[in-house]
XYZ file of C-alpha atoms in Angstrom:
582
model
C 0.000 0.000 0.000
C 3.087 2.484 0.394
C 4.791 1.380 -2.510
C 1.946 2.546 -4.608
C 1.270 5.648 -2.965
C 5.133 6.706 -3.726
C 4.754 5.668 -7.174
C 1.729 7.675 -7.571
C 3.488 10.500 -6.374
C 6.416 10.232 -8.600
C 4.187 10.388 -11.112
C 2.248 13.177 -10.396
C 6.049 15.425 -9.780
C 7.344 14.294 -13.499
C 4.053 15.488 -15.062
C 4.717 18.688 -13.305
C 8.270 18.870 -14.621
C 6.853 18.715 -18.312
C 4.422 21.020 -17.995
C 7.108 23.156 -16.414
C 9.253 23.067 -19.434
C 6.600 23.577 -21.705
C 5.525 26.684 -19.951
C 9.162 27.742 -20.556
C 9.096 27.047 -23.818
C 6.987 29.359 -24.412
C 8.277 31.706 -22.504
C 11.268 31.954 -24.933
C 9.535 31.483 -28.130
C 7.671 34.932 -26.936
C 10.419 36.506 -25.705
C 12.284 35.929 -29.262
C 9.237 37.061 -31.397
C 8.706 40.166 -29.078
C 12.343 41.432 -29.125
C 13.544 39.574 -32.235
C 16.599 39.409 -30.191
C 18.589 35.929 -30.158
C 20.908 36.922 -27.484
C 17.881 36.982 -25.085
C 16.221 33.965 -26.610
C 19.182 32.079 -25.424
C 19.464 33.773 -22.378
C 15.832 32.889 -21.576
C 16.161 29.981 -22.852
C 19.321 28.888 -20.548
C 17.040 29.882 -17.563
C 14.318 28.185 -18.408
C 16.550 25.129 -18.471
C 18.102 25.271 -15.103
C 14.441 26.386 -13.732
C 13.449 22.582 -15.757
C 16.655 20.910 -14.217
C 15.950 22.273 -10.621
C 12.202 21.197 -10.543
C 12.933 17.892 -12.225
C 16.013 17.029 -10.164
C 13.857 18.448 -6.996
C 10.750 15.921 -8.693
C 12.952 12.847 -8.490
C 14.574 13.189 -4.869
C 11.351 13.832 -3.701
C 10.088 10.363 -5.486
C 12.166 8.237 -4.032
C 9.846 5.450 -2.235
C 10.460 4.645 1.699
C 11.243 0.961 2.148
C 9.722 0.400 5.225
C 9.651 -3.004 7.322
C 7.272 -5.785 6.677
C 5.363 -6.840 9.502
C 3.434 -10.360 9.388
C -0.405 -10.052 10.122
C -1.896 -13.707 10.634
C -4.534 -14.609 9.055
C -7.780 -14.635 10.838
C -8.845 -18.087 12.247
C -11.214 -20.277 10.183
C -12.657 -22.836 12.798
C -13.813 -26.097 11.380
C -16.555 -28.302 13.276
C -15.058 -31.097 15.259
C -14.609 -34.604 14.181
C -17.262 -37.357 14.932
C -15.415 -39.201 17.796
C -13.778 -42.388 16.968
C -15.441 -44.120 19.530
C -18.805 -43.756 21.908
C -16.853 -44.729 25.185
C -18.694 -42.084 27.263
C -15.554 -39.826 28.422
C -14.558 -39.582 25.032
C -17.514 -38.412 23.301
C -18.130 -35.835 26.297
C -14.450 -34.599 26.014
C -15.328 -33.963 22.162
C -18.224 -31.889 23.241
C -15.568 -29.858 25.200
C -13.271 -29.162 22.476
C -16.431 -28.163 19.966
C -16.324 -24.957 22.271
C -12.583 -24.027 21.042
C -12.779 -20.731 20.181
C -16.213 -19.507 21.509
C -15.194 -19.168 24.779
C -13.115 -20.612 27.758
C -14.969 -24.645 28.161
C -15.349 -25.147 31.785
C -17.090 -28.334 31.961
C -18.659 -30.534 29.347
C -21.670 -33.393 30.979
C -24.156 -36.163 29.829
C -27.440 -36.619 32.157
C -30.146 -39.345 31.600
C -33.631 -38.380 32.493
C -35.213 -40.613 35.016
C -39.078 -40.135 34.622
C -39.639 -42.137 37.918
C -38.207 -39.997 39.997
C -38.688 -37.174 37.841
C -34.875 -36.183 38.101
C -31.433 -36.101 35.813
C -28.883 -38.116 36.366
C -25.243 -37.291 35.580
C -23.653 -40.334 33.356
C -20.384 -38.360 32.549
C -18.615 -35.142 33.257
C -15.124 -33.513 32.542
C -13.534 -30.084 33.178
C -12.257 -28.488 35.865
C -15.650 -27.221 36.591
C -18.096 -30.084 36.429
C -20.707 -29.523 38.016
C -21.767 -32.322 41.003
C -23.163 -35.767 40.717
C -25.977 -35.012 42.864
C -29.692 -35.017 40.598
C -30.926 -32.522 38.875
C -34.713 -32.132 38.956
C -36.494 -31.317 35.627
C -37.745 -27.504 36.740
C -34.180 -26.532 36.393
C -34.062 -23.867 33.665
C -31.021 -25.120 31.966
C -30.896 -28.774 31.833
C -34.304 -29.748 32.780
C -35.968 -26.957 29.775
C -33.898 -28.098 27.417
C -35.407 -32.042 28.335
C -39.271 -30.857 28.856
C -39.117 -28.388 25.429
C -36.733 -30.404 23.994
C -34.803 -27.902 22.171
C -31.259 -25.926 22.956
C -30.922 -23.745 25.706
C -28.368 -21.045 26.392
C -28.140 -19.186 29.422
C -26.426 -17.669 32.257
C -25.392 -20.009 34.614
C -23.075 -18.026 37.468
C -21.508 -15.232 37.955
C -17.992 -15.632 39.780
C -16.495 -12.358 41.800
C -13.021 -12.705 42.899
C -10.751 -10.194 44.303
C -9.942 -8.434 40.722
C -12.248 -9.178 38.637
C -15.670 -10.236 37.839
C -16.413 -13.829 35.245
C -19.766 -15.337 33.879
C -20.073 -18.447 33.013
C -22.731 -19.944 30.451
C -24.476 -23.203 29.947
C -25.613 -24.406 26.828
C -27.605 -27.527 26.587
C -29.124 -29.880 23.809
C -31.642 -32.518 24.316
C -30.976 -35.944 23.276
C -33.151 -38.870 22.299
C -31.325 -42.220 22.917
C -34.535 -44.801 21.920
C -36.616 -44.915 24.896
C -34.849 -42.623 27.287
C -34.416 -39.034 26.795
C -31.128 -36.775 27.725
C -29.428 -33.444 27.957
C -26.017 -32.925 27.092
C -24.439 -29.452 28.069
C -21.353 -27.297 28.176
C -20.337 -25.133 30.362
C -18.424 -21.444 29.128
C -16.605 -18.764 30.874
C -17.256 -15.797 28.519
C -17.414 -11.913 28.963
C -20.004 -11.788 26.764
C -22.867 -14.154 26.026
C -21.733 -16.874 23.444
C -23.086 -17.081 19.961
C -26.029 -19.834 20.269
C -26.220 -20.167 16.643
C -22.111 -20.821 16.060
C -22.387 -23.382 19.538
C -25.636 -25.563 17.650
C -23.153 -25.597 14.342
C -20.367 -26.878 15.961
C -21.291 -29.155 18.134
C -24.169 -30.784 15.404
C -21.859 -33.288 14.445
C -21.611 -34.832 17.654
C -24.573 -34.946 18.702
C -25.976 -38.479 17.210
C -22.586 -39.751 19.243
C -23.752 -38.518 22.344
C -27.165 -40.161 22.108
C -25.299 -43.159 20.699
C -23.015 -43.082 23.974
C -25.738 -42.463 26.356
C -28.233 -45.313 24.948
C -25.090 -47.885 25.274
C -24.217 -46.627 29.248
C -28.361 -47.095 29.677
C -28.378 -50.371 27.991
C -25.083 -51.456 29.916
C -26.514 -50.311 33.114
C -29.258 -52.757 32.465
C -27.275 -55.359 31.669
C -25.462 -55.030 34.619
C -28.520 -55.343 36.964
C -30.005 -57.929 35.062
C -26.793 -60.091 35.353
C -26.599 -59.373 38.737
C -30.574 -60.649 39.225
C -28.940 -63.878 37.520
C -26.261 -64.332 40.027
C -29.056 -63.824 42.630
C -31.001 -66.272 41.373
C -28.338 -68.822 41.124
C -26.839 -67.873 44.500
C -29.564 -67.820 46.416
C -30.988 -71.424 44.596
C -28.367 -72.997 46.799
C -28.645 -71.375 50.039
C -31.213 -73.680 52.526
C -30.624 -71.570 55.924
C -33.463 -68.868 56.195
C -30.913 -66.467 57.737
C -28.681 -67.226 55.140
C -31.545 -66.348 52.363
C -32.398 -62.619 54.338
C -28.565 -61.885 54.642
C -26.967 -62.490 51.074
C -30.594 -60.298 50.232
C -29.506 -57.751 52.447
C -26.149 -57.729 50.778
C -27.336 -57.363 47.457
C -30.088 -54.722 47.899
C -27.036 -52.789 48.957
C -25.132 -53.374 46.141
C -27.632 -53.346 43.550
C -28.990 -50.107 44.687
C -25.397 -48.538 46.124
C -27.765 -47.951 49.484
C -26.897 -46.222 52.692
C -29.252 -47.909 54.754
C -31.115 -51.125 54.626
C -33.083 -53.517 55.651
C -35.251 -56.686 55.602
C -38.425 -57.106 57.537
C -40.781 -60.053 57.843
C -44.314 -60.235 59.079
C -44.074 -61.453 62.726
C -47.566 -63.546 62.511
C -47.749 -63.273 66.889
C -47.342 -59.817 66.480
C -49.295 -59.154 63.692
C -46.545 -56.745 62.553
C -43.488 -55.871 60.479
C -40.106 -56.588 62.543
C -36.647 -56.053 61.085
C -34.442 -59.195 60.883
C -31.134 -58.394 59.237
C -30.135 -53.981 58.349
C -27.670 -52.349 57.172
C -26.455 -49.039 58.367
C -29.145 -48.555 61.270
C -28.469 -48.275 64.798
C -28.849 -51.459 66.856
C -31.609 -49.862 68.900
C -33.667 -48.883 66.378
C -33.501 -52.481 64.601
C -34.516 -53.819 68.383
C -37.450 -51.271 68.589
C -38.663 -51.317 65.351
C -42.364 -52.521 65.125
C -45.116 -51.404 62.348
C -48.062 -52.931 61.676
C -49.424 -53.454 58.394
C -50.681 -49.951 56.592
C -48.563 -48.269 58.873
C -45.612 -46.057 57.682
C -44.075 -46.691 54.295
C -43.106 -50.575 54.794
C -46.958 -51.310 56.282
C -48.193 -49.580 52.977
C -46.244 -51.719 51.067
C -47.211 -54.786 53.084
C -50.829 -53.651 53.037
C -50.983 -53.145 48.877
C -48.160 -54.923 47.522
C -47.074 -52.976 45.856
C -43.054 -50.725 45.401
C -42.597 -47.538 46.478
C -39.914 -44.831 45.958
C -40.144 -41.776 48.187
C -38.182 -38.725 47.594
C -37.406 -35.844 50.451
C -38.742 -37.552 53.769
C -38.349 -34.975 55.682
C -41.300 -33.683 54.522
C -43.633 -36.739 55.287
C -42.401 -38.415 58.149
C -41.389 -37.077 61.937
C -37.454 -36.607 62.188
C -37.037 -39.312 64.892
C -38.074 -42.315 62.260
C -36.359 -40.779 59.386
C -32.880 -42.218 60.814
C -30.591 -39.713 58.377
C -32.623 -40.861 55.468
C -33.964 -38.750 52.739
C -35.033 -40.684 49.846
C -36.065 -44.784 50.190
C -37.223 -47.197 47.821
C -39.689 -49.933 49.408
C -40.515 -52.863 47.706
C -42.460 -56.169 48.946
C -40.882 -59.254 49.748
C -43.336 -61.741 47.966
C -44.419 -63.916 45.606
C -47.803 -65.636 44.388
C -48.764 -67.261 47.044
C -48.265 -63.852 49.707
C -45.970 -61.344 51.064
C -43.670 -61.961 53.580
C -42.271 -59.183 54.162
C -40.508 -55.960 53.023
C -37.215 -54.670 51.686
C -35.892 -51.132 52.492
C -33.125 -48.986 51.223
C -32.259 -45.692 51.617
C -30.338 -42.416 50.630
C -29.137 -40.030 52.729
C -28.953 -37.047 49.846
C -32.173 -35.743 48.280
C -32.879 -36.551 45.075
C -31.370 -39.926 45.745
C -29.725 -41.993 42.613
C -32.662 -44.354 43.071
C -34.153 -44.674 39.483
C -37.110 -46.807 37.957
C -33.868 -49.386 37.101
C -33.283 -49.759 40.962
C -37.227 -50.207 41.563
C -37.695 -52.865 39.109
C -34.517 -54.678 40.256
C -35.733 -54.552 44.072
C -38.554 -55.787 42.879
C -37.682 -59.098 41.017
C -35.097 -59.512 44.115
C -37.728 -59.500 46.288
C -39.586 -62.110 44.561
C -36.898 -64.392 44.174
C -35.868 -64.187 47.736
C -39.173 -64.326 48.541
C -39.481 -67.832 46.575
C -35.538 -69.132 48.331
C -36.925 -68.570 52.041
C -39.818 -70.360 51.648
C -37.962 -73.409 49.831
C -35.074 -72.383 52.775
C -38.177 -72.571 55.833
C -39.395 -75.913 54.554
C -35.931 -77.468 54.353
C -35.630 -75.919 58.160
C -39.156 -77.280 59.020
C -37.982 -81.111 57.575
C -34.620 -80.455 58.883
C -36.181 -79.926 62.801
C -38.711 -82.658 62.171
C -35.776 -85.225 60.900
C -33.919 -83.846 63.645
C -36.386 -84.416 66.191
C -37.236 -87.982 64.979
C -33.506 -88.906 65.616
C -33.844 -87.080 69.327
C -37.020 -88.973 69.735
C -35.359 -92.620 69.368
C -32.200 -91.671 71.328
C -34.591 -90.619 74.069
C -36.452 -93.893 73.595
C -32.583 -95.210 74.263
C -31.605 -93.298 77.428
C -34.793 -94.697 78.989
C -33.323 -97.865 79.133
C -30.788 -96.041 81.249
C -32.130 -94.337 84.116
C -27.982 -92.703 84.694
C -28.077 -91.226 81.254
C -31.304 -89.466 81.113
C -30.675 -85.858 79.564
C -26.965 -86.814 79.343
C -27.769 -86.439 75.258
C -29.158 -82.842 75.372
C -26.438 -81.874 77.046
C -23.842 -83.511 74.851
C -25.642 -82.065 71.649
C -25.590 -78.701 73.728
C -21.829 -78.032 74.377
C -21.114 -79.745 71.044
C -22.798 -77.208 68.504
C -21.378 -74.567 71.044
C -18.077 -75.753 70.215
C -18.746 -76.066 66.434
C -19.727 -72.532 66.314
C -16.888 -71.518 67.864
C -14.347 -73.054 65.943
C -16.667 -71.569 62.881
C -17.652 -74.660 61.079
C -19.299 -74.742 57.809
C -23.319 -75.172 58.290
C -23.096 -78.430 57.137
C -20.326 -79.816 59.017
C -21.862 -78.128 62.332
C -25.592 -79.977 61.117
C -23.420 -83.388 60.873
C -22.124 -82.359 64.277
C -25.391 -82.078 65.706
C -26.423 -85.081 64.574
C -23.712 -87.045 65.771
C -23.520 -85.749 69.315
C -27.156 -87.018 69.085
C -26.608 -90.482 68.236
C -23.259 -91.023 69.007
C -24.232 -94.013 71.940
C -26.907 -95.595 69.695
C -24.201 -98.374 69.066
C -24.413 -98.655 72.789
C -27.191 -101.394 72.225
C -24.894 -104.677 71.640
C -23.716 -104.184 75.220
C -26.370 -104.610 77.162
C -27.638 -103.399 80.681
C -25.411 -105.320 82.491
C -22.068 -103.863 81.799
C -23.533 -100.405 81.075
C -24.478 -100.386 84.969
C -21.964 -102.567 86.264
C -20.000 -101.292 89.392
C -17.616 -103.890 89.327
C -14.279 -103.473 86.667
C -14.888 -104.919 82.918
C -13.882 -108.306 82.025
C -11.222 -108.299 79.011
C -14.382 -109.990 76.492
C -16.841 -106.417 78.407
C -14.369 -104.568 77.624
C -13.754 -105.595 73.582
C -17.941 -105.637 73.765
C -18.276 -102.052 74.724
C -15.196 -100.806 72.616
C -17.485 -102.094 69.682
C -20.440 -99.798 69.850
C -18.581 -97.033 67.567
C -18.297 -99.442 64.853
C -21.748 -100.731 65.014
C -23.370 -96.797 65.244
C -21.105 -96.253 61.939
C -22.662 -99.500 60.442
C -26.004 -98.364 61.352
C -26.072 -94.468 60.505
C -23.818 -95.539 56.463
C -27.235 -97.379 55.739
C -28.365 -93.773 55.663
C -27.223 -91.716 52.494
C -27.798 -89.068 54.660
C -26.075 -89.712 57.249
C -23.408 -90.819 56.054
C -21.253 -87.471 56.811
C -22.380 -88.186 60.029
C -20.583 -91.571 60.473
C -17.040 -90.629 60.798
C -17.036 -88.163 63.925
C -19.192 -91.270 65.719
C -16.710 -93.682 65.087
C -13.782 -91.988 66.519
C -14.910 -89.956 69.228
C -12.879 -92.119 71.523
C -9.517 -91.489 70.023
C -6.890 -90.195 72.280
C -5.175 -87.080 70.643
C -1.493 -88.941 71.013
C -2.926 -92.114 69.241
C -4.059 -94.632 72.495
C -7.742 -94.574 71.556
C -10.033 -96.814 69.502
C -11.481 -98.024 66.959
C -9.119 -96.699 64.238
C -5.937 -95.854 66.743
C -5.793 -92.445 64.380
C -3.632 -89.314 66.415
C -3.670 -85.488 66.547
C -5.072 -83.326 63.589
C -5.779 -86.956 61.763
C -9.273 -87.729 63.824
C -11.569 -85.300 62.569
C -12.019 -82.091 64.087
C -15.777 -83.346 64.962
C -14.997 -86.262 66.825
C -12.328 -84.260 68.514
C -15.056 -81.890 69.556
C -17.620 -84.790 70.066
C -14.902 -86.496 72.693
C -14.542 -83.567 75.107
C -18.118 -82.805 75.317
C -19.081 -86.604 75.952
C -16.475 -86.499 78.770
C -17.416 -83.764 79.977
C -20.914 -84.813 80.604
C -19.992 -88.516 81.697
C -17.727 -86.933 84.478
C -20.496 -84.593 85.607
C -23.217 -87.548 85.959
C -23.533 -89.790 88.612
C -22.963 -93.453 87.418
C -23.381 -96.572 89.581
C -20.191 -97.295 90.518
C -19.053 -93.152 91.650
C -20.789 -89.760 92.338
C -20.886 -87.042 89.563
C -17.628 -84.546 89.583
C -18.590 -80.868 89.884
C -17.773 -78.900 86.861
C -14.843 -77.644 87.795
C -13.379 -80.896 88.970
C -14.307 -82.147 85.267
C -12.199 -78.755 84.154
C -9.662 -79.865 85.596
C -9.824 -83.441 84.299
C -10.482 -82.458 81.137
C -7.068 -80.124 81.469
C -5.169 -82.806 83.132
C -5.459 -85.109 79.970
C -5.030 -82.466 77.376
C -2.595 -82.952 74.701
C -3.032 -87.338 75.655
C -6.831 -88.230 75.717
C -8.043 -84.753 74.285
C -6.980 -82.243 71.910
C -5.746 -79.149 73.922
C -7.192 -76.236 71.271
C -10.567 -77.950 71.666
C -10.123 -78.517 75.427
C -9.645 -74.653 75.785
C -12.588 -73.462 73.822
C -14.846 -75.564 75.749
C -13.602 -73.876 79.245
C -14.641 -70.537 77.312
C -17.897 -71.621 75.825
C -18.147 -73.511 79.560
C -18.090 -70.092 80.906
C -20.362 -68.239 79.157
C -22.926 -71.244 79.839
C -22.613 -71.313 83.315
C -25.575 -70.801 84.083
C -26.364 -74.499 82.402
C -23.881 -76.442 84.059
C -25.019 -78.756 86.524
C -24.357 -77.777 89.890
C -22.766 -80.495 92.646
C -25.346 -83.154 93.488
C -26.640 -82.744 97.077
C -25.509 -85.171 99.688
């Protein structure tokens, strides 16, 4: 632009420098017809010529152009929409949402909700920036997020305005609604700007990522449901195999809390003498209000449930219940614990934040989980109710025993006693503490083949008494292995009298070798013996059977189980027999 402006003003001087020397020109030509006089022709001439040389010469130094220095002006930025993500892993396609704000403003924060119509809230799926905003719901009257779901078209507005000591910053939030098939969405970035953004130049660029972000949120949705739905399989299959009732309301307990991510829980059955709701197993509660916890049916949320049947999902319960029952809890999902032929109870979780992350999803899962654990502790009751009335037919015929033995009467409740004590502290596995049971409850039923006579004899055993009585554990195992079902059962009756360093009978096995059963099985049968009166001697008091029982320990009886029974013997007191009057 300067070069052409000197050139244009060279120009203009050398045009004036001709017209200069034509003026001159003429100058002489009059001066030579006026005074006809040469000699002044040339002189006027001459000075027309050095006027001409001084104007030209003045013409070109004034001409000259001014080089001046070149100074690089880039050229103004062309942004281009951004690429359609290479993927639809959820933190990618959200972090491409960020960077379609390059340019428009500073991007704060970029997020993904998914509209739960349950609970009438928005849930965050995915967030980045160093501004993104919490994970707590969003309810659909916000003005943002929740118009751009209900009108389902863009909305830009202010979202804050941030003073700090120097200076003053607003930040905008533009959101899109999504459809991802059956569920709705917003997707929305967050701007730090001066000025409000351009809406128009935000929908343009970030148009071409938009079917990825429905694409991304309809996979999370669909995984989400896959993920409950497998877990409602691994219920099922779990809970298929578990034939304790307590068993059945704990590993419900356990997943409630998982599926559901739950502060509190808990599981309440219908207490038929109370003719109310009464929690058995929770989860997060204190322990007095599990102990004092007693609604009847239509009562409170649970006794609604029990009453119709039907779920519930409650949302700020502060509002609709008195402080001292809400327990910390805000929101709570309720669902009954039944199946077609009744409801036996309910299942409780609960948030501590209002709106809670309870969605329809976690409803319909409680749901199903209540019906299949409502199905496992009936099947897990009626394998209790044959289990007792098995267990009590075996009781009933080793009663029918002892009353052929007026010294052992109640000898085998007592036995039965200390041994599932013992079990449960050594923390058997249910069934090895049911075949436990069992065994402590027939272990004398060999006892037959003797006889009365050397059962009650005061005088000392012949050598062929002696091999007669040592017999009875091998004729109780012969008896209980025509039992399929008892045959676990077998082992810990026929070597209950071992010794623990190998002087016992019937198999002459040592130390860790017996089983831990018999082991346990040996001290308690001991115990008991000592502590009855027999024909031929008084009964010991319980602590001269202690220290019996202590004298032998590490010969006759294995030491570990010798000193759990003195603990479990002390927190029974109360049951052991005290020293027979004289």
């Amino acid at each position: 632009m300067s070069q052409h402006t000197n050139n244009s003003s060279t120009e203009r001087r050398s045009n004036g420098a001709i017209v200069l020397g034509a003026i001159a020109l003429v100058l002489v030509a009059l001066i030579s017809g006026i005074t006809h006089s040469g000699v002044a022709a040339l002189s006027a001439g001459f000075v027309a010529c050095v006027i001409i040389w001084l104007v030209t010469r003045s013409a070109k130094t004034v001409a000259l152009p001014i080089v001046q220095p070149l100074i690089y002006e880039p050229p103004a930025p062309v942004f281009e929409p951004p690429r359609v993500p290479p993927t639809l892993e959820l933190d990618v396609v959200v972090r491409s949402l960020m960077d379609a704000c390059i340019g428009r403003g500073r991007a704060v924060a970029a997020h993904l909700w998914m509209e739960d119509p349950s609970s009438g809230t928005l849930r965050l799926v995915q967030s980045v920036g160093p501004m993104a905003p919490s994970s707590q719901p969003v309810t659909l009257d916000d003005p943002i997020l929740g118009e751009a779901v209900r009108e389902t078209h863009a909305v830009l507005e202010q979202l804050a305005r941030i003073r700090t000591m120097d200076q003053e910053r607003l930040v905008w939030r533009y959101a899109m609604p999504l459809d991802a098939g059956d569920s709705m969405g917003v997707a929305a970035i967050d701007i730090e700007s001066d000025e409000q953004p351009d809406g128009e130049l935000l929908a343009r660029s970030t148009a071409p990522i938009r079917g990825a972000l429905a694409g991304a949120l309809a996979i999370h949705i669909a995984r989400s449901e896959m993920d409950i739905a497998r877990n409602l399989v691994e219920v099922a299959r779990d809970l298929s195999r578990v034939l304790d009732p307590k068993e059945v309301i704990e590993a419900t307990m356990e997943r409630a809390v998982r599926l559901c991510d739950a502060a509190t829980a808990s599981i309440m059955l219908f207490d038929d003498e109370r003719k109310a709701l009464v929690i058995e197993s929770s989860f997060g509660l204190p322990a007095e209000v599990v102990e004092r916890t007693v609604i009847p049916a239509g009562e409170g949320i649970a006794g609604w449930v029990l009453a119709t049947g039907q779920p519930l999902l409650i949302e700020d319960l502060p509002t609709r219940q008195r402080p001292g029952r809400r327990h910390g809890v805000r929101s709570a999902v309720s669902v009954p614990l039944g199946d077609d032929d009744g409801i036996l109870g309910v299942i409780n979780v609960g948030s501590r934040s209002f709106p809670a992350r309870f969605t329809d999803s976690h409803l319909h899962a409680l749901e199903t989980l209540g019906k299949q654990s409502a199905v496992a502790l009936r099947n897990a009751r009626a394998v209790d109710a044959s289990r007792d009335l098995y267990f009590d037919t075996l009781r009933a015929l080793s009663l029918a025993l002892e009353t052929k033995d007026p010294y052992a009467s109640g000898g085998t409740d007592r036995v039965v006693e200390y041994t599932v004590a013992m079990g449960a502290a050594f923390g058997l596995e249910d069934d090895q503490q049911e075949a436990l049971r069992i065994a402590a409850l027939l272990h004398d039923i060999g006892m037959e083949i003797v006889g009365e006579s050397v059962r009650n004899e005061s005088r000392p055993l012949s050598t062929v008494e002696q091999a007669l009585l040592k017999m009875h554990p091998q004729v109780a195992m012969e008896i209980l292995e025509q039992a399929p079902a008892l045959r676990n059962v077998a082992p810990i009756v026929y070597h209950h009298h071992e010794w623990f360093d190998g002087h016992g009978y019937v198999g002459g096995l040592a130390g860790e070798s017996i089983p831990l059963g018999a082991r346990i099985l040996a001290v308690a049968d001991a115990f008991v013996a000592m502590t009855s009166a027999r024909p031929y001697r008084a009964a010991m008091t319980a602590g001269e059977a202690l220290t019996e029982l202590g004298d032998k320990a590490g010969t006759q009886f294995d030491p570990a189980v010798v000193d759990i029974f003195t603990e479990v013997l002390g927190e029974q007191t109360n049951r052991v027999p005290q020293e027979p009057k004289s």
